[in-house]
CSV table of C-alpha atoms and ligand atoms in Angstrom, one decimal:
chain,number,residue,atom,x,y,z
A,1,UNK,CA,-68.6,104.2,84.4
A,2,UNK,CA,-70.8,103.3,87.6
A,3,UNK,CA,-73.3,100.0,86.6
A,4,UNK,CA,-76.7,102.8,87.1
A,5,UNK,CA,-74.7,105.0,84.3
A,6,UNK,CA,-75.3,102.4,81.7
A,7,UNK,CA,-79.2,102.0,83.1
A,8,UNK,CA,-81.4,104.2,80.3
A,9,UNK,CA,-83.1,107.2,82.1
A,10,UNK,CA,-85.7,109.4,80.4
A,11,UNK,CA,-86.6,112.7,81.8
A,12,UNK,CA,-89.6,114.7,81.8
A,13,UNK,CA,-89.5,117.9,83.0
A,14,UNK,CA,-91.9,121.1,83.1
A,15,UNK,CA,-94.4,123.2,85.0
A,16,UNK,CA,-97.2,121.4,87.0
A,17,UNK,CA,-100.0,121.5,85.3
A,18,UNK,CA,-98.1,120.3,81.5
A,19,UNK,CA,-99.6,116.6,82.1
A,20,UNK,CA,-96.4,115.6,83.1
A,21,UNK,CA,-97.3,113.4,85.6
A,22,UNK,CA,-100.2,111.4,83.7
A,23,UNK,CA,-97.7,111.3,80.7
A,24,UNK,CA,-94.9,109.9,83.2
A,25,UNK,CA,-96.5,107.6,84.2
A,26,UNK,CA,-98.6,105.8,81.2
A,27,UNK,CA,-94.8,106.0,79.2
A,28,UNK,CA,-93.2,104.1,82.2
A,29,UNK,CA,-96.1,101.8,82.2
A,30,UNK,CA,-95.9,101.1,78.2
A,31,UNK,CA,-92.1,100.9,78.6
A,32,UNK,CA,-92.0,98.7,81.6
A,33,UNK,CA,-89.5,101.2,83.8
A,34,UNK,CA,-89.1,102.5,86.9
A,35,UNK,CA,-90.9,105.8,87.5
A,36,UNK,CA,-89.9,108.5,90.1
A,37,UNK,CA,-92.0,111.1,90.9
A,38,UNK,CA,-89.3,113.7,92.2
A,39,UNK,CA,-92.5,116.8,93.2
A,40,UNK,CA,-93.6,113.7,95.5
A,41,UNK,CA,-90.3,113.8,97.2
A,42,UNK,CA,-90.3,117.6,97.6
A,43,UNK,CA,-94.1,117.1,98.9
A,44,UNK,CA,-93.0,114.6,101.2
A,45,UNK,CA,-90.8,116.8,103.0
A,46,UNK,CA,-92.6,120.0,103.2
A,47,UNK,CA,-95.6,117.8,104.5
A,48,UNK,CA,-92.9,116.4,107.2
A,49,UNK,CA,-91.6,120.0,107.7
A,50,UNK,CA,-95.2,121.3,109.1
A,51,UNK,CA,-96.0,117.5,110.7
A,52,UNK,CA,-92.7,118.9,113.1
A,53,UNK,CA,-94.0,122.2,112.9
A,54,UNK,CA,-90.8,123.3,111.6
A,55,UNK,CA,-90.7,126.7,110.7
A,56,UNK,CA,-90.3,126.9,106.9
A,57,UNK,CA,-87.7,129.9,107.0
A,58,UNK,CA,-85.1,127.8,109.1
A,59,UNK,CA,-83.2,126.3,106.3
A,60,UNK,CA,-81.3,124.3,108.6
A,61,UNK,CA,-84.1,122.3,110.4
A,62,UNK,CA,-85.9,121.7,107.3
A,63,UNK,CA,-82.5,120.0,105.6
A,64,UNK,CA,-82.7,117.8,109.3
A,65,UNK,CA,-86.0,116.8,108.3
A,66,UNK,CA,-85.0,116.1,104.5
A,67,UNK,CA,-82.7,113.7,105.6
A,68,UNK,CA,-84.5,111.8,108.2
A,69,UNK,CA,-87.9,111.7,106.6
A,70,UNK,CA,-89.0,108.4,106.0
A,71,UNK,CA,-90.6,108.4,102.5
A,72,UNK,CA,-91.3,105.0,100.5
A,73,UNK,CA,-93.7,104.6,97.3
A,74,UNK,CA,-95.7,101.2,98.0
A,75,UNK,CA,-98.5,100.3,95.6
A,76,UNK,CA,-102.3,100.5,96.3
A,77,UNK,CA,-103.8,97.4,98.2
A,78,UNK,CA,-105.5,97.0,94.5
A,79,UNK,CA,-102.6,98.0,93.0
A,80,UNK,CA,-104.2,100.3,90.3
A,81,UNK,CA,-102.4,103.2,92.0
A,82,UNK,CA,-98.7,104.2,94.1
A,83,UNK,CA,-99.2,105.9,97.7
A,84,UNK,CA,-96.9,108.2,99.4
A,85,UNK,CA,-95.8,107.3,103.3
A,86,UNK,CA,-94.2,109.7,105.3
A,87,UNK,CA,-92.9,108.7,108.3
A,88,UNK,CA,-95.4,105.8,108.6
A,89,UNK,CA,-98.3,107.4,108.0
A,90,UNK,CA,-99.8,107.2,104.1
A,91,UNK,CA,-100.1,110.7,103.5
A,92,UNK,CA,-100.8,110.6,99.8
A,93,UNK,CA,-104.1,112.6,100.0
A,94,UNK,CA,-102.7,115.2,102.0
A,95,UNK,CA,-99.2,115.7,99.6
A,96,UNK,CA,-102.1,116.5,96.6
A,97,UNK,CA,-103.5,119.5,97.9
A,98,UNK,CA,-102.6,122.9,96.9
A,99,UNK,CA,-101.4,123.3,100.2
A,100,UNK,CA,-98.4,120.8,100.1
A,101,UNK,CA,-97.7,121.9,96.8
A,102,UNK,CA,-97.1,125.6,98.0
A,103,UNK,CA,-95.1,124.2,100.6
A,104,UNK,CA,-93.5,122.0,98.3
A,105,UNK,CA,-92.2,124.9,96.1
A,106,UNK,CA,-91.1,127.0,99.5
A,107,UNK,CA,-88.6,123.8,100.5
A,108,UNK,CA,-87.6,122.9,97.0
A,109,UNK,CA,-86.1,126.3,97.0
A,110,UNK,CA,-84.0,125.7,99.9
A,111,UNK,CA,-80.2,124.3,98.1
A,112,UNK,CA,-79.1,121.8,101.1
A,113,UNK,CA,-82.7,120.6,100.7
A,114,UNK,CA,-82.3,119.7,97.1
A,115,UNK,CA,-79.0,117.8,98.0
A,116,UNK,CA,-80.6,116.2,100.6
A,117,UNK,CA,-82.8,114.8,98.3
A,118,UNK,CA,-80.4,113.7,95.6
A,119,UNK,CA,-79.4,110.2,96.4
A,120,UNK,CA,-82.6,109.4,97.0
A,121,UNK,CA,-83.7,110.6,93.7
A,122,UNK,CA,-80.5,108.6,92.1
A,123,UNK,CA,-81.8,105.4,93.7
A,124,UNK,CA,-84.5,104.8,91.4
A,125,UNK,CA,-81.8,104.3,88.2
A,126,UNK,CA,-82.5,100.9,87.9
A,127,UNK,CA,-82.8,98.4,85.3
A,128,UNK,CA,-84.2,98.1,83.3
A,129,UNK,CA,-84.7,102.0,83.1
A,130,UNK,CA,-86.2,104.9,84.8
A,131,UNK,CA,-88.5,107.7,83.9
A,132,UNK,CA,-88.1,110.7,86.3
A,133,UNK,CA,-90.5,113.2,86.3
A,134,UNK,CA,-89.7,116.6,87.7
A,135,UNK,CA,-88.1,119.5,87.4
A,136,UNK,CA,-84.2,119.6,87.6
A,137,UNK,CA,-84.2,115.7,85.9
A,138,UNK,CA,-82.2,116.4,82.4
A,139,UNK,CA,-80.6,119.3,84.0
A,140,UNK,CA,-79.3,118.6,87.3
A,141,UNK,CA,-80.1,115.0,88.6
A,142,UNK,CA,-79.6,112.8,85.2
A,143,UNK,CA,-77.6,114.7,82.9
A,144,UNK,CA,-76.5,111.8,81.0
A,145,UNK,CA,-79.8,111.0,80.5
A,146,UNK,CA,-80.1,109.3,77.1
A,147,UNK,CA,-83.7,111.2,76.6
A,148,UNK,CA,-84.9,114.3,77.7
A,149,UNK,CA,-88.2,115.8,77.2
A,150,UNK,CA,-89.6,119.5,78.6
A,151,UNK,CA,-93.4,119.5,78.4
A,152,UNK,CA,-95.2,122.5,78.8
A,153,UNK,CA,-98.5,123.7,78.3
A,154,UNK,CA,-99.9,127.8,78.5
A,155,UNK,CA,-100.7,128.9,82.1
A,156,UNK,CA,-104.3,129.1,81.1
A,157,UNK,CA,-104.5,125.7,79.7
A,158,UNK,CA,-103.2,124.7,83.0
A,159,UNK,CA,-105.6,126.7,85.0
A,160,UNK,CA,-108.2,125.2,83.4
A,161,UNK,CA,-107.3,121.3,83.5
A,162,UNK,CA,-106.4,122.1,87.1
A,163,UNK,CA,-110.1,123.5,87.5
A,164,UNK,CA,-111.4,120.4,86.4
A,165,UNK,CA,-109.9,118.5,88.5
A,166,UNK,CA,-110.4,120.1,91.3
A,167,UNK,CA,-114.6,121.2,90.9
A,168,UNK,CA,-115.0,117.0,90.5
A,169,UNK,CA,-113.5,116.8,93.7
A,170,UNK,CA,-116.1,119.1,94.9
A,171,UNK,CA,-113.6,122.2,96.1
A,172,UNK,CA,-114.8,125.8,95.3
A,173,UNK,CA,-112.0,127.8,92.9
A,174,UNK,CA,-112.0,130.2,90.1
A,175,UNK,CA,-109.8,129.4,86.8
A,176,UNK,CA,-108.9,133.3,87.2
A,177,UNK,CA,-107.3,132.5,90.8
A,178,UNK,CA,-106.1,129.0,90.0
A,179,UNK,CA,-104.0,130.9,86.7
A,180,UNK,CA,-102.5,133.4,88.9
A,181,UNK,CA,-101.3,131.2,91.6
A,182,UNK,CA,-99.8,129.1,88.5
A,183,UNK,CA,-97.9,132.1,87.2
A,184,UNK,CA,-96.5,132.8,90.9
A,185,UNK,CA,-95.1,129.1,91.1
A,186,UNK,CA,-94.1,129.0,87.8
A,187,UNK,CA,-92.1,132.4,88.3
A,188,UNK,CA,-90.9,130.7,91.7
A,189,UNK,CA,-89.6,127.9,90.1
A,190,UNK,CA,-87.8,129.6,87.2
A,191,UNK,CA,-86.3,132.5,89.3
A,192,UNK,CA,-85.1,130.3,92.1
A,193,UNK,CA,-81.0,130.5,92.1
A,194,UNK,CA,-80.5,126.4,92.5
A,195,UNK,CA,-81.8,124.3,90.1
A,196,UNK,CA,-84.3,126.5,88.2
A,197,UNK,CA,-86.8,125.4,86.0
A,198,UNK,CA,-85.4,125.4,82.6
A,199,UNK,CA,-85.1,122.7,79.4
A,200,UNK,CA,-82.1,120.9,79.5
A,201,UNK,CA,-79.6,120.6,76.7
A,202,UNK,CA,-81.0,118.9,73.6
A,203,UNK,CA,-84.2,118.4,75.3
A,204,UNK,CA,-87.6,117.7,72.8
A,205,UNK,CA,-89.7,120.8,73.6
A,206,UNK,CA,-93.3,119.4,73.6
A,207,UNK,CA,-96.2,122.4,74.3
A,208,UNK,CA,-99.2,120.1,75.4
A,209,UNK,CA,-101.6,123.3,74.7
A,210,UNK,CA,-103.6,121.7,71.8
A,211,UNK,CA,-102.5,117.7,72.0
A,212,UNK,CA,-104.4,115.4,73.7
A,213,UNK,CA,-102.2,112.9,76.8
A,214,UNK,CA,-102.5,109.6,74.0
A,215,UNK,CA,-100.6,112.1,71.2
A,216,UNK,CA,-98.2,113.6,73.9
A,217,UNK,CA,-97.8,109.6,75.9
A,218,UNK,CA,-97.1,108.4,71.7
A,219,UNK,CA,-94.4,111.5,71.1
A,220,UNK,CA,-92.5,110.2,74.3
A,221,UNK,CA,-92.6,106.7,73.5
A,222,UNK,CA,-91.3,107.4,70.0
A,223,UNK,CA,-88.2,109.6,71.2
A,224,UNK,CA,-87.3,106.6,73.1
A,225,UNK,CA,-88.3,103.5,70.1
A,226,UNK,CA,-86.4,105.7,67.8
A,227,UNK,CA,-83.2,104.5,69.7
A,228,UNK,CA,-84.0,101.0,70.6
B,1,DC,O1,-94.5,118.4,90.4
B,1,DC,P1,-95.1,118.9,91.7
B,1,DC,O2,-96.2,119.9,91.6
B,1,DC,O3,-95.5,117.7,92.6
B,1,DC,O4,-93.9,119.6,92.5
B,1,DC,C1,-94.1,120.3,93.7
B,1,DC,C2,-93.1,121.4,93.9
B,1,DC,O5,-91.8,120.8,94.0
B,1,DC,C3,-93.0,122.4,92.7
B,1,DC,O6,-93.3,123.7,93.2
B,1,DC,C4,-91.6,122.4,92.3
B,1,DC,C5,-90.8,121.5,93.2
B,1,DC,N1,-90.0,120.5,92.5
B,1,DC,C6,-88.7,120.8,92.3
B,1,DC,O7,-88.3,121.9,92.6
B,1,DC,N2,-87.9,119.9,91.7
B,1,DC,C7,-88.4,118.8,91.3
B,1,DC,N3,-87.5,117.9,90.7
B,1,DC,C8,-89.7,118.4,91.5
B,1,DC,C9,-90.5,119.3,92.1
């Protein structure tokens, strides 16, 4: 057994859009862990990719640019807050957008990419534990993973919360539009033949439909307390 297998890992996986993020990150706050936030990583390189003007077809230059991107997590100058750099250059505003997440979903698709991306994902096991928020986390990357969770929500609950969000930042969308680009990804993401969007094994399903993020954030914590 390496030293990270005995290092307690939960997983939370699910479609954008579930809360997955917010939940991620206010359970590794409460538990004092590591967080990784693996769509970052996919962001990160898809936001390289077009930086290089890579052409997102050619497998082969994109897996180039997965492995020599240069992507660190550093905290906020008031450190209420984790920004992305890329290459030097804090792109965290840019790897939001619905843009970079299309992107994101084109490269994440691409197998060597998702290798490439591995051992950087595996680097974040560290003690005293790690929540890993993503996709593939209980299924592909941790599957020793002590806890697993899937959280999911219905696409038009996640139309809407995704429509608040992004009218406050001023942008002009439709809930109609915003649901139907949701079900593309979503159908993306479950389709694609490496690492598809699935729960993994023994996984606690949670549907975030009708819960608010403090009853989802308390569901997590208890899987976890249960054990400890
Ligand atoms: O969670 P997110 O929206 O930031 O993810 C962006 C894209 O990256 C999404 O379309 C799916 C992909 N992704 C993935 O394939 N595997 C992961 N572990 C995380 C994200």
């Amino acid at each position: 057994m390496s030293a990270s297998s005995s290092v307690p890992v939960l997983t939370i996986d699910g479609p954008s859009g579930s809360g997955k993020g917010t939940v991620s990150r206010r359970v590794a706050e409460h538990l004092g862990w590591h967080l990784l936030d693996s769509g970052a990583l996919y962001r990160a390189v898809g936001y390289a990719a077009s930086m290089a003007d890579i052409d997102l077809s050619d497998g082969d230059a994109v897996t180039r640019c997965a492995h020599s991107a240069r992507i660190r997590f550093r905290p906020s100058e008031d450190g209420s807050d984790t920004r992305v750099w890329v290459n030097g250059h804090d792109a965290s505003d840019e790897l939001r957008t619905e843009t970079c997440g299309a992107t994101a979903s084109a490269v994440a698709a691409i197998p060597s990419v998702r290798e490439a991306l591995k051992a950087k994902q595996l680097a974040f096991r560290k003690r005293p534990g790690l929540v890993a928020d993503g996709r593939d986390m209980g299924t592909v990357i941790f599957p020793d993973a002590p806890y697993k969770v899937f959280l999911t929500a219905s696409a038009a609950e996640r139309a809407r919360r995704r429509y608040k969000q992004l009218k406050e930042k001023g942008l002009s969308v439709t809930i109609s539009g915003l649901q139907r680009e949701i079900e593309a990804r979503d159908e993306r993401d479950a389709s694609r033949p490496v690492a598809p969007l699935r729960p993994a094994e023994g996984a606690m399903l949670v549907d975030s439909t009708g819960l608010s993020i403090d009853e989802v954030v308390a569901s997590v914590i208890a899987l976890v307390q249960a054990d400890t």
